[in-house]
PDB file of C-alpha atoms and ligand atoms in Angstrom:
ATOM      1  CA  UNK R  15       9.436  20.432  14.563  1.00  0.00           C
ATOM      2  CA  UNK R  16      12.717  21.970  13.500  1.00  0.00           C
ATOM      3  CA  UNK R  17      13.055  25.960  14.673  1.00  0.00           C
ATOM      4  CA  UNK R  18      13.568  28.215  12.002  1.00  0.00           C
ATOM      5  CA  UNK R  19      17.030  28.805  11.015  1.00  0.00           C
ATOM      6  CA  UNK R  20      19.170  31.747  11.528  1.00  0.00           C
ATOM      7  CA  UNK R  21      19.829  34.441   8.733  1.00  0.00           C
ATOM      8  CA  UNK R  22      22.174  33.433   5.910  1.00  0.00           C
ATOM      9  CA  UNK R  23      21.690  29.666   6.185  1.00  0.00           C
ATOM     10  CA  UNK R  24      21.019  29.206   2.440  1.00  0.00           C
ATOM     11  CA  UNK R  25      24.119  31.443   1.536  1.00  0.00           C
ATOM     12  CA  UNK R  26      25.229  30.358  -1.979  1.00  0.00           C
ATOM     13  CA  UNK R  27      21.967  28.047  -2.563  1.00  0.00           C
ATOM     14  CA  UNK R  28      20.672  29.013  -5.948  1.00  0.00           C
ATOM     15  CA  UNK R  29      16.566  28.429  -5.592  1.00  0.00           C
ATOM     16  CA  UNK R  30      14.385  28.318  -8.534  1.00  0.00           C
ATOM     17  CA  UNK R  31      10.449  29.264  -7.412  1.00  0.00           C
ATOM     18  CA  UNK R  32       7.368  29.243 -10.340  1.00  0.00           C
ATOM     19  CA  UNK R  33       4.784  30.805  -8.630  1.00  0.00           C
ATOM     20  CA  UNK R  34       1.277  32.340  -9.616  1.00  0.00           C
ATOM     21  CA  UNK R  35      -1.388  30.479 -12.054  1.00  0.00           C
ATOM     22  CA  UNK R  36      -0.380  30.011 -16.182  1.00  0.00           C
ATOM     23  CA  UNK R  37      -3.181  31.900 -18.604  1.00  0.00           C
ATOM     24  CA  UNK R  38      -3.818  30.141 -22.127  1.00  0.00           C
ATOM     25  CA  UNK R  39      -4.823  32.346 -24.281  1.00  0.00           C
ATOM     26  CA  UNK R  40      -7.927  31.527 -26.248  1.00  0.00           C
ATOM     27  CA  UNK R  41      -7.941  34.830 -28.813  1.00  0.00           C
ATOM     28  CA  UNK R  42      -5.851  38.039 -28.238  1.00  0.00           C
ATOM     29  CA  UNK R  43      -8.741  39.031 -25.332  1.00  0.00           C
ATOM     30  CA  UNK R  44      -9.269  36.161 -23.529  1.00  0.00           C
ATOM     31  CA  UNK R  45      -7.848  33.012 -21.684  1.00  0.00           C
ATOM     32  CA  UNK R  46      -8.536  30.119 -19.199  1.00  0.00           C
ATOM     33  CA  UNK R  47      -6.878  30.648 -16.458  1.00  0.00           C
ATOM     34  CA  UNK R  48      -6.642  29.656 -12.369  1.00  0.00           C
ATOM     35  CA  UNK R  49      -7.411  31.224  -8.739  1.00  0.00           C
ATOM     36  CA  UNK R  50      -3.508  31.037  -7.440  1.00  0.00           C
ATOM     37  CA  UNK R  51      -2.261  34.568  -6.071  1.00  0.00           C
ATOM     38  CA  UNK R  52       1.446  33.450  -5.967  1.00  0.00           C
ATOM     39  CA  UNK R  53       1.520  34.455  -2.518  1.00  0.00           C
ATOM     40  CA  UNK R  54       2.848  31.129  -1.435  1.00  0.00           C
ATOM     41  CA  UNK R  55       5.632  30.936  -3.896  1.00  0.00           C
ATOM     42  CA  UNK R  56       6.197  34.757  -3.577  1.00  0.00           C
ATOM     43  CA  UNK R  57       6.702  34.599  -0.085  1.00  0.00           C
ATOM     44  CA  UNK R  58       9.288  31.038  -0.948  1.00  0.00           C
ATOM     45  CA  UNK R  59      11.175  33.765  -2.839  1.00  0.00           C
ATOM     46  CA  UNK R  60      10.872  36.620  -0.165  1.00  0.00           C
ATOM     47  CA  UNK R  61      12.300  33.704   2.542  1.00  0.00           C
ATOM     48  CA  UNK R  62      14.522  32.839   0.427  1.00  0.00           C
ATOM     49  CA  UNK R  63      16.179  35.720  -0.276  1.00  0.00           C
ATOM     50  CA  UNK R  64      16.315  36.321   3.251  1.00  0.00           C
ATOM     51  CA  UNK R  65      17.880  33.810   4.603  1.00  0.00           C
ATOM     52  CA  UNK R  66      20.978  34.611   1.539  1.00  0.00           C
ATOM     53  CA  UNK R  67      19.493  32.227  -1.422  1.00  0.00           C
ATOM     54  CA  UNK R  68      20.633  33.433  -4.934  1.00  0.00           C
ATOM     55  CA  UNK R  69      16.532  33.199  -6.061  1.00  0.00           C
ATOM     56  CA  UNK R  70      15.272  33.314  -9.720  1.00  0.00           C
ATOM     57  CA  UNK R  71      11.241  34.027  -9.737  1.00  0.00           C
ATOM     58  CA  UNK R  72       9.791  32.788 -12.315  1.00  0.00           C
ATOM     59  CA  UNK R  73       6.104  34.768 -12.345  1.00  0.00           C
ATOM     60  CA  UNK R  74       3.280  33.560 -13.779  1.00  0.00           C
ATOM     61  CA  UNK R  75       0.261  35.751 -13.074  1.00  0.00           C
ATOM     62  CA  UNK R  76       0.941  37.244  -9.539  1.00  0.00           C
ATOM     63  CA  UNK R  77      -1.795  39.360  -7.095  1.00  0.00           C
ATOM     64  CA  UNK R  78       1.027  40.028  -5.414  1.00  0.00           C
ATOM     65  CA  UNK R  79       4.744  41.880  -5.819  1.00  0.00           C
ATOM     66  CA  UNK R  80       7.845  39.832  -6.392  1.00  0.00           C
ATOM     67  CA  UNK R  81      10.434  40.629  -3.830  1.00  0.00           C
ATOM     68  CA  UNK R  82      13.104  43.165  -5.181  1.00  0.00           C
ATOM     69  CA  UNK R  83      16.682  40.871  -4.896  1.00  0.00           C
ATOM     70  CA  UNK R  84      15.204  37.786  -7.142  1.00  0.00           C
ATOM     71  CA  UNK R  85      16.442  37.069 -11.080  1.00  0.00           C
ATOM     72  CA  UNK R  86      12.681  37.488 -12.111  1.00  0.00           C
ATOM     73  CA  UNK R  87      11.360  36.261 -15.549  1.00  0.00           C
ATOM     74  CA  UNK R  88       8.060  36.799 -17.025  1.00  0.00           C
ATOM     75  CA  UNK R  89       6.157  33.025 -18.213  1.00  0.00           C
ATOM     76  CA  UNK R  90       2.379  33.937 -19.258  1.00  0.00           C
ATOM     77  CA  UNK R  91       1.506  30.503 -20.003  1.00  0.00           C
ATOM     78  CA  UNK R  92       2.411  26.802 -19.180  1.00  0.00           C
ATOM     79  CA  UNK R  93       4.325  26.861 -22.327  1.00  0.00           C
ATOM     80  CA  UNK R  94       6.601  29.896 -21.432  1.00  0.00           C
ATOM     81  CA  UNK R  95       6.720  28.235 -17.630  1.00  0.00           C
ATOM     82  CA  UNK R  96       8.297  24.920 -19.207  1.00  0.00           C
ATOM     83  CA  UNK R  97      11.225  26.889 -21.056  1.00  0.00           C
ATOM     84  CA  UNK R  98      11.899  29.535 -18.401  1.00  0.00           C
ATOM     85  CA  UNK R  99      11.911  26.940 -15.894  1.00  0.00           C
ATOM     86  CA  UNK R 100      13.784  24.169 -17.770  1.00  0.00           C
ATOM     87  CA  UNK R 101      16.708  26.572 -18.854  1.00  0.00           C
ATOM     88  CA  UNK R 102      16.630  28.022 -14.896  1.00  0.00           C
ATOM     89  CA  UNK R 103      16.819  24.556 -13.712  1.00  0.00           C
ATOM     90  CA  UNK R 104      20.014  23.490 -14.962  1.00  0.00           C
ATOM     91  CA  UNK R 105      22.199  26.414 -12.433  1.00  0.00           C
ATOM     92  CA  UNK R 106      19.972  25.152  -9.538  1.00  0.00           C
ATOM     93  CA  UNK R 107      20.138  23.243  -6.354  1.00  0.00           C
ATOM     94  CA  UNK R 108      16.438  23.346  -5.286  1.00  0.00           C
ATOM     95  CA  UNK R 109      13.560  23.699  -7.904  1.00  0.00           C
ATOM     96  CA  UNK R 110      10.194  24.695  -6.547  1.00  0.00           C
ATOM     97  CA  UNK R 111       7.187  24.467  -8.545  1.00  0.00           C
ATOM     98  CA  UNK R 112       4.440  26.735  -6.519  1.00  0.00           C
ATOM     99  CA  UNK R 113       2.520  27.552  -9.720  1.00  0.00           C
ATOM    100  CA  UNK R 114      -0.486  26.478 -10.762  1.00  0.00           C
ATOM    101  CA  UNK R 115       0.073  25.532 -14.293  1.00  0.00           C
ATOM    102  CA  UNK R 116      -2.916  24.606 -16.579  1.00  0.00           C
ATOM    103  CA  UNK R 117      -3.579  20.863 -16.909  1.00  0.00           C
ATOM    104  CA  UNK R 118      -4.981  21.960 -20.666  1.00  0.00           C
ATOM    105  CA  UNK R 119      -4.378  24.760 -22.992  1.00  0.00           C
ATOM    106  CA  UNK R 120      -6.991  25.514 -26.441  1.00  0.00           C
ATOM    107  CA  UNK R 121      -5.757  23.477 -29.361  1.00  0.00           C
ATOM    108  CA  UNK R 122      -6.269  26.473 -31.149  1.00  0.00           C
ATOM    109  CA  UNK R 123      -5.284  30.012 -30.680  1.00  0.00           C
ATOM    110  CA  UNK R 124      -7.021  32.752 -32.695  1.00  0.00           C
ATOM    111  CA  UNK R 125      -5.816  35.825 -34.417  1.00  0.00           C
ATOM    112  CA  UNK R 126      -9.123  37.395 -34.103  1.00  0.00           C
ATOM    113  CA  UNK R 127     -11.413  37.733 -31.621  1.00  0.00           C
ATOM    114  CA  UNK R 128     -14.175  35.286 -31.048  1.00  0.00           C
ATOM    115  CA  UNK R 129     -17.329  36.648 -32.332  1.00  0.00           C
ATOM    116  CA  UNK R 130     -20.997  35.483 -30.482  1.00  0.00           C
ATOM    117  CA  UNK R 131     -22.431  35.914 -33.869  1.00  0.00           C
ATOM    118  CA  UNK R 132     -20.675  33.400 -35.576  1.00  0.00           C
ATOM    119  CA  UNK R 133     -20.270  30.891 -32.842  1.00  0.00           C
ATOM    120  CA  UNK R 134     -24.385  30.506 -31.765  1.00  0.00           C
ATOM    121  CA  UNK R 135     -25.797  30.073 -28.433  1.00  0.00           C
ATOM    122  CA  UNK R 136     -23.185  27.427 -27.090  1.00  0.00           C
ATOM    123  CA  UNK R 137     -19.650  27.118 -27.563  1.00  0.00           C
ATOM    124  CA  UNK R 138     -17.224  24.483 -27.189  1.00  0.00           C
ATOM    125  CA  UNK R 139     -13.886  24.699 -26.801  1.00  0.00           C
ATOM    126  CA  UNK R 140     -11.671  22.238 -27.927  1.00  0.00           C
ATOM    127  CA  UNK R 141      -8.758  21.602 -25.702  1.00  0.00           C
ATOM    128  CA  UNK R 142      -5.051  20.010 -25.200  1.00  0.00           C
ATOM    129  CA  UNK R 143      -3.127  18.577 -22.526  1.00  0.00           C
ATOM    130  CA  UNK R 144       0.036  20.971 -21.706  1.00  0.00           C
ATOM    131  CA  UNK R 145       3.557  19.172 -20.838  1.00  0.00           C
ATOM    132  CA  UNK R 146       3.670  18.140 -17.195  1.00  0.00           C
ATOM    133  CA  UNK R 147       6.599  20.138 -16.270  1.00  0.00           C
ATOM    134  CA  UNK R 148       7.362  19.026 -12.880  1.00  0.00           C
ATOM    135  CA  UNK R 149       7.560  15.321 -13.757  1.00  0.00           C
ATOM    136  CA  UNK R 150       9.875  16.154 -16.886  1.00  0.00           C
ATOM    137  CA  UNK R 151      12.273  17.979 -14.084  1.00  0.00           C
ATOM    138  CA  UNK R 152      12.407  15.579 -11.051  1.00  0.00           C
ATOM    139  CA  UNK R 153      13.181  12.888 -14.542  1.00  0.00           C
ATOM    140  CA  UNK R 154      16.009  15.128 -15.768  1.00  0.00           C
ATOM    141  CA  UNK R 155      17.262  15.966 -12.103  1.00  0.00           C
ATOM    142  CA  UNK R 156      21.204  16.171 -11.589  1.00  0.00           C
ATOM    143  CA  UNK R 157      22.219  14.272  -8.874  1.00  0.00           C
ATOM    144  CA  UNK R 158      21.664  16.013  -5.662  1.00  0.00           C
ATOM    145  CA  UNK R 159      19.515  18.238  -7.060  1.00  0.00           C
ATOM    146  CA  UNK R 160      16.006  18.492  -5.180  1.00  0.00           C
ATOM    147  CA  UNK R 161      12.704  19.012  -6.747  1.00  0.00           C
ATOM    148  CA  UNK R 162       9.680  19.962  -5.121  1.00  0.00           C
ATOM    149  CA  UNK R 163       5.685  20.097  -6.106  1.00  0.00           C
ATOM    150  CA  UNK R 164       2.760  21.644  -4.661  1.00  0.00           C
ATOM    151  CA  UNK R 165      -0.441  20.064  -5.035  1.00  0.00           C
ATOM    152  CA  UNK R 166      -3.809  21.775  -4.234  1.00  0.00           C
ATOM    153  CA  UNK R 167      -6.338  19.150  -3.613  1.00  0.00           C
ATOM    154  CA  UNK R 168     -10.636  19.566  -2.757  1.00  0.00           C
ATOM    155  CA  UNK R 169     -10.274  16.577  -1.156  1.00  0.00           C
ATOM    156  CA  UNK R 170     -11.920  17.156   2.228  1.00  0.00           C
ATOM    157  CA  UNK R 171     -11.118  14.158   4.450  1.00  0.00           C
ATOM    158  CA  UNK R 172      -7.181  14.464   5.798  1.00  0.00           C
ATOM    159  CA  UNK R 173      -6.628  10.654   5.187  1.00  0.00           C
ATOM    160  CA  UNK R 174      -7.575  10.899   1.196  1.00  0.00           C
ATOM    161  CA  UNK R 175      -5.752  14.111   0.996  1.00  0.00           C
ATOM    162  CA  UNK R 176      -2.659  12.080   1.820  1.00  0.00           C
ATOM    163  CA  UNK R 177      -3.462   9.360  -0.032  1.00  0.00           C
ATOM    164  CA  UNK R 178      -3.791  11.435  -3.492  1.00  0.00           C
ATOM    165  CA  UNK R 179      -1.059  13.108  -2.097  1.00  0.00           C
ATOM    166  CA  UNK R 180       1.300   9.626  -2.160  1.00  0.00           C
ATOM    167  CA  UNK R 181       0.041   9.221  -5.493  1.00  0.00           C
ATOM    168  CA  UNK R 182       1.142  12.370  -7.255  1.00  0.00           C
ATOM    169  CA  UNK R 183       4.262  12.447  -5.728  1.00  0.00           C
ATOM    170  CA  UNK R 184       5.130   8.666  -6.841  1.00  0.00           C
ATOM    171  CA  UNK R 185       3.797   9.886 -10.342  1.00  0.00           C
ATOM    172  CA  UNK R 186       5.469  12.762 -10.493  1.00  0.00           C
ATOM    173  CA  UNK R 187       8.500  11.296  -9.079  1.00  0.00           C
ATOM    174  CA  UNK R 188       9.607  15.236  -7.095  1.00  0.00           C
ATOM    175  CA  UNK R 189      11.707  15.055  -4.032  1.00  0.00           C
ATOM    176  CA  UNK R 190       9.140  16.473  -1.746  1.00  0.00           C
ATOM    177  CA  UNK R 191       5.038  17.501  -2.469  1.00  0.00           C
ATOM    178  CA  UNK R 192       3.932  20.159  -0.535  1.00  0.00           C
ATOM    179  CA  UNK R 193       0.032  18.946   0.151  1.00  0.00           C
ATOM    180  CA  UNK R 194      -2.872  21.821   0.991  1.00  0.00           C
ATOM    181  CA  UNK R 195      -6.634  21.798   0.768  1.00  0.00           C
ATOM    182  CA  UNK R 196      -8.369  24.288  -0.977  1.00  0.00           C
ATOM    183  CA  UNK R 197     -11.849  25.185  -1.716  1.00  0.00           C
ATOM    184  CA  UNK R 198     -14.125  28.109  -2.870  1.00  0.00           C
ATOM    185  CA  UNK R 199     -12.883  29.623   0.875  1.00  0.00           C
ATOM    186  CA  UNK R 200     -10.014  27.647   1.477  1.00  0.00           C
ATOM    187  CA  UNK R 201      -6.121  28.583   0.141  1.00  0.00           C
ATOM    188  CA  UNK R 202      -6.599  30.970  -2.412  1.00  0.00           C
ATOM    189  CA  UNK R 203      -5.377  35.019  -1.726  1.00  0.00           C
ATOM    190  CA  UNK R 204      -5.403  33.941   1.501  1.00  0.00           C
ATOM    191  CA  UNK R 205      -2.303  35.337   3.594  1.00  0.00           C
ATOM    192  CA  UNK R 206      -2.526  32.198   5.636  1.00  0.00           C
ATOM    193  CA  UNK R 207      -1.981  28.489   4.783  1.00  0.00           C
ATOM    194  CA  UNK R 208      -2.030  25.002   6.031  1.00  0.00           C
ATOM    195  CA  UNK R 209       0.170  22.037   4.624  1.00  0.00           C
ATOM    196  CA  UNK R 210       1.673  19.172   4.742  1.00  0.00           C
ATOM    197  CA  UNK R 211       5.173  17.947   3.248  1.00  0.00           C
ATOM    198  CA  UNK R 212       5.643  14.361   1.896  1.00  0.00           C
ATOM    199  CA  UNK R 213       9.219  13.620   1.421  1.00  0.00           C
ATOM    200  CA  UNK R 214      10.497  11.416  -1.585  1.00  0.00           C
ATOM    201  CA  UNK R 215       9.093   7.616  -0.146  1.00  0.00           C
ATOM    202  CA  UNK R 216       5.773   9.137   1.042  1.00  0.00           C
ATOM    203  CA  UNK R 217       6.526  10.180   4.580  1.00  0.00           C
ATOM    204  CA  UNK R 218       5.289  13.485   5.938  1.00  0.00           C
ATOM    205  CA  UNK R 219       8.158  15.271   6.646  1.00  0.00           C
ATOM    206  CA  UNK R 220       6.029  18.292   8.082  1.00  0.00           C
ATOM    207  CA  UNK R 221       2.895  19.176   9.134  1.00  0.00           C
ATOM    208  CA  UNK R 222       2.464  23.316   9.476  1.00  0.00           C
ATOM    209  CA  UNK R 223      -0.099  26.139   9.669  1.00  0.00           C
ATOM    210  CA  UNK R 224       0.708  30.346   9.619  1.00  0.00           C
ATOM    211  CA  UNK R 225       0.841  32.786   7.298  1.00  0.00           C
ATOM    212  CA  UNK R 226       2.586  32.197   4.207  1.00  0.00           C
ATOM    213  CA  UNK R 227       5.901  33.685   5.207  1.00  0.00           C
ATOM    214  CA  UNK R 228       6.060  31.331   7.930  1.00  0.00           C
ATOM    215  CA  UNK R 229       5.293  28.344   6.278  1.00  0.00           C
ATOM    216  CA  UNK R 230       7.394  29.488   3.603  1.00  0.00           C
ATOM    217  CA  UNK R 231      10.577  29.306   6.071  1.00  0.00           C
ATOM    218  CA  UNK R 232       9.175  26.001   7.408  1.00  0.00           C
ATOM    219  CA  UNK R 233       9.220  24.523   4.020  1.00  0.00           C
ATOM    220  CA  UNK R 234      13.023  26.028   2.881  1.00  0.00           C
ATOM    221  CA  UNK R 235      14.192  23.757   6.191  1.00  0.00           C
ATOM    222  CA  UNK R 236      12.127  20.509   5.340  1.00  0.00           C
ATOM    223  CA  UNK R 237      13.810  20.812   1.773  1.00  0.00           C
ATOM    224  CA  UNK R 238      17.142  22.307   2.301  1.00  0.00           C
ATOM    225  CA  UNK R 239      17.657  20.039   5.532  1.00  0.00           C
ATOM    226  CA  UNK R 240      20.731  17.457   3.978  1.00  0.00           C
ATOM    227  CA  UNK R 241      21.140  19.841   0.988  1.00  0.00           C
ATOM    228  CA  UNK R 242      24.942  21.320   1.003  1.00  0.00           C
ATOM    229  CA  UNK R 243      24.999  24.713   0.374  1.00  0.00           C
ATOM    230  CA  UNK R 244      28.603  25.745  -1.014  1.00  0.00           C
TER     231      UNK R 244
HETATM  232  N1  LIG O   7       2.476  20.814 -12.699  1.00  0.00           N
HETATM  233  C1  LIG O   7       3.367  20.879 -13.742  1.00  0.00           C
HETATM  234  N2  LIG O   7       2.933  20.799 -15.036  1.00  0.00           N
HETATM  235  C2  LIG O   7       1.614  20.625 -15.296  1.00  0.00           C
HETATM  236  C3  LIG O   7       0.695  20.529 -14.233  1.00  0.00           C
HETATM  237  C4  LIG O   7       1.159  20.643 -12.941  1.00  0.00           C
HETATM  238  O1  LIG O   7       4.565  21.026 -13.500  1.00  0.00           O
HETATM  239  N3  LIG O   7       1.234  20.538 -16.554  1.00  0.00           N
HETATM  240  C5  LIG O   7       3.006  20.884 -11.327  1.00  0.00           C
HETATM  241  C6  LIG O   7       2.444  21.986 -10.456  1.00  0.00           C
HETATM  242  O2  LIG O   7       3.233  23.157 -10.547  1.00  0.00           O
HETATM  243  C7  LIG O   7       2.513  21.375  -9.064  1.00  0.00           C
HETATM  244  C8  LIG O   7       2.387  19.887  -9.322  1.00  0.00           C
HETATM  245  O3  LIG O   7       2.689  19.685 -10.702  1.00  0.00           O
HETATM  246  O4  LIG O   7       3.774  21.597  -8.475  1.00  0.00           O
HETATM  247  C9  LIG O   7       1.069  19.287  -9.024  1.00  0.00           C
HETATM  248  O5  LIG O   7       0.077  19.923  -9.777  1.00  0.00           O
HETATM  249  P1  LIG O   7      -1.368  19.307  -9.785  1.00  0.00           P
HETATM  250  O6  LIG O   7      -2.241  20.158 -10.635  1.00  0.00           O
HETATM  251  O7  LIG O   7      -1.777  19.071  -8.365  1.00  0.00           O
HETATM  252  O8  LIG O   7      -1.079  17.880 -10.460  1.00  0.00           O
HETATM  253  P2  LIG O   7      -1.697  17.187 -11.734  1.00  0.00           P
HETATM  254  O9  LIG O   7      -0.747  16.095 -12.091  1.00  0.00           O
HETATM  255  O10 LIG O   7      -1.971  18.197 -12.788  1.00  0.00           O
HETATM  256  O11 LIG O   7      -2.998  16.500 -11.204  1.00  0.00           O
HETATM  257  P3  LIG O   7      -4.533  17.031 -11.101  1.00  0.00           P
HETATM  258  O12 LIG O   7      -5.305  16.094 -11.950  1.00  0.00           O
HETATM  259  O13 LIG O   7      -4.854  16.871  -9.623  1.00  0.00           O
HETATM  260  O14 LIG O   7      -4.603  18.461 -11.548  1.00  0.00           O
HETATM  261 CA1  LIG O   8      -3.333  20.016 -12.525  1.00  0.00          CA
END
């Protein structure tokens, strides 16, 4: 396992981290939205920063505090995500995509709230796939460029979790996949994670476990490890 790197390796890297979990908004009250604290892609940013990254944030919804130091820009939904992240993409050497973005968002969006009385004792909600934004960046990557994915799987047996992980990472066609379990206990607001990197043909290029500062650090040297920083 490589050590952690000093202070001010990633001087003059320009990072681009989504982080937290998109809302769709279903009326002007309500949405669907997704568990993820940001915490893991916060604390990217924070180790980032810290080791001399120029670092744009790009926040979703976030239980946490963005780090003071990062370009930070607001993207409610998966929508917002795709242009903030798109646009941020194209003055970066390393894209990270730590949010959870919905798969789906309502076909429909209401002026008005939904009223009980006019919709009866069930409701169903009619729904549309959202862009997948990842896959659209690692297809539009500029050459040297690196692109990186999280994926949070239920899967509990380690073998299928790599196995699913293979597959997204061939579909998605990212640089790297950054693999973790997670469950009703497992992942979520936690301060502590536990992953495992896949680099570009499939290999696992680390395996870690810590809080989410250290892994954070872990994962900035997988990625950033043949990346020239000017
Ligand atoms: N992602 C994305 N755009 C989407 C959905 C996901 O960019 N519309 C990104 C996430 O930010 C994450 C990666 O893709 O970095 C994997 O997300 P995940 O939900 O695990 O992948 P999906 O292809 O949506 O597969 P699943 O059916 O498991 O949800
Ligand atoms: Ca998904």
């Amino acid at each position: 396992a490589a050590a952690a790197q000093a202070p001010g390796d990633l001087d003059g890297a320009r990072i681009v981290i989504t982080a937290g979990g998109t809302r769709e908004a279903l009326d002007p009250v309500r949405f669907i939205g997704n568990r993820s604290s940001g915490k893991q892609g916060v604390a990217l940013a924070s180790a980032a920063l810290r080791r001399g990254a120029t670092v744009t944030l790009i926040a979703s919804h976030l239980d946490v505090a963005p780090p003071g130091g990062v370009t930070l820009v607001s993207a409610p939904s998966a929508t917002e995500l795709q242009q903030a992240v798109t646009d941020a993409a194209a003055e970066a050497d390393i894209v990270i995509m730590a949010a959870a973005v919905s798969d789906y968002r309502p076909a429909e969006v209401l002026d008005a709230k939904i009223k009980k009385e006019d919709t009866g004792t069930e409701l169903t909600l009619r729904l549309v796939q959202n862009p997948d934004i990842l896959a659209g960046l690692a297809a539009s990557a500029r050459p040297g460029q690196k692109i990186v994915g999280f994926a949070a799987e239920t899967t509990p047996g380690e073998d299928e979790l790599l196995e699913i992980g293979r597959a997204k990472l061939a579909r998605k066609g990212c640089d790297f996949l950054v693999v973790n379990r997670v469950g009703w206990n497992e992942g979520f607001a936690l301060d502590t994670n536990s992953i495992v990197v896949l680099g570009k043909g499939g290999n696992v290029v680390l395996e870690a476990s810590g809080t989410k500062l250290e892994i954070a650090d872990r994962i900035l040297d997988a990625v950033t490890s043949g990346v020239p920083v000017r």
